Backbone as numpy.savetxt, mean C-alpha at the origin, in Angstrom:
# Nx Ny Nz CAx CAy CAz Cx Cy Cz
0.15 -4.15 14.36 1.56 -4.12 14.70 1.71 -3.86 16.18
2.58 -4.57 16.80 2.79 -4.35 18.23 3.65 -3.13 18.44
3.47 -2.49 19.58 4.29 -1.33 19.90 5.73 -1.78 20.08
6.62 -0.94 19.68 8.03 -1.25 19.83 8.60 -2.06 18.69
7.83 -2.28 17.64 8.36 -3.00 16.48 9.49 -2.17 15.88
10.52 -2.87 15.45 11.63 -2.17 14.83 11.83 -2.71 13.43
12.77 -2.11 12.72 13.01 -2.50 11.33 13.29 -3.98 11.20
14.16 -4.52 12.05 14.55 -5.93 11.93 13.36 -6.87 12.09
12.50 -6.59 13.06 11.35 -7.47 13.26 10.36 -7.37 12.11
10.19 -6.17 11.56 9.30 -6.02 10.41 9.90 -6.66 9.17
11.20 -6.48 8.96 11.85 -7.03 7.78 11.82 -8.55 7.77
11.69 -9.16 8.94 11.63 -10.63 9.02 10.27 -11.17 8.57
9.26 -10.30 8.47 7.92 -10.72 8.07 7.84 -10.92 6.55
6.89 -11.72 6.13 6.66 -11.89 4.69 6.04 -10.61 4.14
6.13 -10.45 2.84 5.52 -9.29 2.19 4.02 -9.28 2.43
3.39 -10.45 2.40 1.94 -10.53 2.64 1.59 -10.06 4.04
2.38 -10.45 5.05 2.12 -10.01 6.42 2.32 -8.50 6.56
3.38 -7.99 5.94 3.62 -6.54 5.97 2.46 -5.80 5.33
2.01 -6.29 4.18 0.90 -5.66 3.47 -0.36 -5.64 4.35
-0.68 -6.75 4.96 -1.89 -6.82 5.78 -1.80 -5.88 6.98
-0.64 -5.81 7.62 -0.47 -4.90 8.76 -0.56 -3.44 8.32
0.09 -3.12 7.21 0.06 -1.74 6.71 -1.35 -1.35 6.28
-2.06 -2.27 5.59 -3.43 -1.99 5.17 -4.32 -1.77 6.39
-4.16 -2.60 7.40 -4.99 -2.48 8.61 -4.73 -1.14 9.30
-3.47 -0.76 9.40 -3.12 0.53 10.02 -3.72 1.69 9.24
-3.57 1.66 7.92 -4.09 2.74 7.07 -5.61 2.78 7.12
-6.24 1.62 7.17 -7.71 1.59 7.23 -8.20 2.17 8.56
-7.55 1.79 9.66 -7.93 2.34 10.98 -7.77 3.86 11.00
-6.73 4.35 10.33 -6.43 5.79 10.33 -7.17 6.54 9.22
-7.94 5.80 8.40 -8.62 6.40 7.24 -7.62 7.16 6.37
-6.46 6.53 6.15 -5.36 7.15 5.41 -5.44 6.81 3.92
-6.30 7.51 3.21 -6.47 7.29 1.78 -5.17 7.58 1.02
-4.38 8.52 1.52 -3.11 8.88 0.88 -2.15 7.70 0.79
-2.16 6.84 1.79 -1.29 5.65 1.77 -1.63 4.78 0.57
-2.93 4.54 0.34 -3.34 3.69 -0.76 -3.05 4.35 -2.11
-3.27 5.65 -2.21 -2.96 6.35 -3.46 -1.46 6.29 -3.73
-0.65 6.40 -2.69 0.79 6.29 -2.84 1.18 4.92 -3.39
0.53 3.87 -2.90 0.81 2.52 -3.41 0.46 2.42 -4.89
-0.66 3.01 -5.26 -1.07 2.99 -6.67 0.01 3.64 -7.52
0.55 4.76 -7.05 1.62 5.42 -7.80 2.88 4.56 -7.85
3.21 3.87 -6.75 4.37 2.98 -6.73 4.20 1.83 -7.71
2.97 1.38 -7.90 2.71 0.27 -8.81 2.74 0.71 -10.27
2.82 2.01 -10.51 2.92 2.51 -11.86 1.63 2.43 -12.63
0.51 2.31 -11.94 -0.77 2.16 -12.62 -1.63 3.41 -12.51
-1.12 4.45 -11.90 -1.94 5.64 -11.70 -2.34 6.28 -13.02
-1.51 6.11 -14.06 -1.86 6.68 -15.35 -3.12 6.02 -15.93
-3.30 4.74 -15.60 -4.45 4.02 -16.12 -5.75 4.47 -15.49
-5.70 4.93 -14.22 -6.93 5.25 -13.52 -7.10 6.74 -13.24
-6.01 7.49 -13.28 -6.08 8.89 -12.94 -6.53 9.75 -14.11
-6.99 10.95 -13.77 -7.39 11.89 -14.81 -6.30 12.94 -14.96
-6.46 13.83 -15.91 -5.43 14.83 -16.18 -5.20 15.75 -14.99
-6.22 15.96 -14.16 -6.03 16.85 -13.02 -5.37 16.15 -11.84
-5.00 14.87 -12.00 -4.31 14.15 -10.95 -5.24 13.48 -9.96
-6.53 13.62 -10.12 -7.46 12.96 -9.21 -7.70 11.54 -9.70
-8.31 10.75 -8.86 -8.61 9.37 -9.23 -9.92 9.28 -10.00
-10.54 10.40 -10.28 -11.77 10.39 -11.04 -12.89 9.66 -10.35
-12.93 9.69 -9.03 -13.98 9.04 -8.28 -13.65 7.61 -7.89
-12.57 7.04 -8.43 -12.19 5.68 -8.09 -11.34 5.72 -6.83
-11.72 4.96 -5.85 -10.91 4.87 -4.64 -11.02 6.08 -3.74
-12.13 6.81 -3.81 -12.27 7.98 -2.95 -12.69 7.60 -1.54
-13.01 6.34 -1.32 -13.29 5.85 0.02 -12.20 4.85 0.38
-12.04 4.60 1.66 -11.03 3.64 2.09 -11.30 2.27 1.49
-12.54 1.81 1.56 -12.84 0.47 1.04 -12.61 0.41 -0.47
-12.95 1.49 -1.18 -12.69 1.53 -2.62 -11.21 1.51 -2.93
-10.44 2.24 -2.14 -8.99 2.29 -2.36 -8.36 0.94 -2.07
-8.81 0.28 -1.00 -8.26 -1.04 -0.66 -8.54 -2.02 -1.79
-9.77 -2.01 -2.29 -10.12 -2.90 -3.38 -9.29 -2.63 -4.62
-9.10 -1.36 -4.94 -8.32 -0.99 -6.11 -6.87 -1.44 -5.96
-6.27 -1.20 -4.80 -4.88 -1.59 -4.59 -4.75 -3.11 -4.63
-5.68 -3.82 -4.01 -5.63 -5.29 -4.05 -5.73 -5.79 -5.49
-6.57 -5.15 -6.29 -6.69 -5.53 -7.70 -5.37 -5.30 -8.43
-4.76 -4.16 -8.21 -3.48 -3.86 -8.86 -2.38 -4.79 -8.38
-2.39 -5.12 -7.07 -1.39 -6.03 -6.54 -1.57 -7.43 -7.11
-2.79 -7.77 -7.47 -3.06 -9.07 -8.07 -2.34 -9.26 -9.39
-1.96 -8.17 -10.01 -1.23 -8.24 -11.29 0.26 -8.48 -11.07
0.71 -8.40 -9.82 2.12 -8.58 -9.47 2.26 -9.87 -8.67
3.42 -10.48 -8.73 3.67 -11.64 -7.89 4.91 -11.40 -7.05
5.24 -12.34 -6.18 6.35 -12.15 -5.25 7.70 -11.98 -5.92
7.85 -12.39 -7.16 9.12 -12.23 -7.85 9.16 -10.94 -8.68
8.09 -10.19 -8.66 8.01 -8.96 -9.44 9.02 -7.93 -8.92
9.50 -7.08 -9.81 10.47 -6.06 -9.44 9.91 -5.07 -8.44
8.59 -4.91 -8.36 7.99 -3.96 -7.43 8.04 -4.46 -5.99
8.24 -5.76 -5.78 8.18 -6.33 -4.44 9.12 -5.64 -3.44
10.41 -5.45 -3.74 11.28 -4.77 -2.76 10.81 -3.34 -2.46
10.29 -2.66 -3.46 9.80 -1.30 -3.23 8.55 -1.31 -2.35
7.67 -2.26 -2.60 6.47 -2.37 -1.77 6.83 -2.74 -0.34
7.74 -3.69 -0.16 8.18 -4.07 1.20 8.72 -2.85 1.93
9.56 -2.08 1.26 10.14 -0.89 1.88 9.05 0.11 2.25
8.07 0.28 1.38 6.97 1.21 1.66 6.14 0.75 2.84
5.84 -0.55 2.90 5.07 -1.09 4.02 5.83 -0.90 5.34
7.11 -1.25 5.33 7.92 -1.12 6.56 8.00 0.34 6.99
8.26 1.22 6.04 8.33 2.64 6.36 7.03 3.12 6.99
5.92 2.71 6.41 4.61 3.12 6.94 4.37 2.56 8.33
4.73 1.31 8.55 4.51 0.69 9.86 5.41 1.27 10.94
6.56 1.81 10.56 7.45 2.42 11.54 7.02 3.83 11.93
6.15 4.43 11.12 5.67 5.78 11.45 4.73 5.71 12.64
4.81 6.74 13.51 3.92 6.75 14.69 2.45 6.88 14.31
């Protein structure tokens, strides 16, 4: 993402572009929390999480988390109800310093 990006310029991007930019930013920052947050937004955390709220060893690395999120996103398409929520999450993340 270029410096000085604002909401309007990000909102003009496709969901795929937003996702790639947000993933790249989170990967550079080693922000595992971002990917876990996406998993929760997708409503699939119950399928992979344990009772103590951990991922049970799944996605404990950035590359593992990216793979897991990409797999979960593969179950959704652009017309899915989660799309507006994901777009908002990506934009919010990209606007953070």
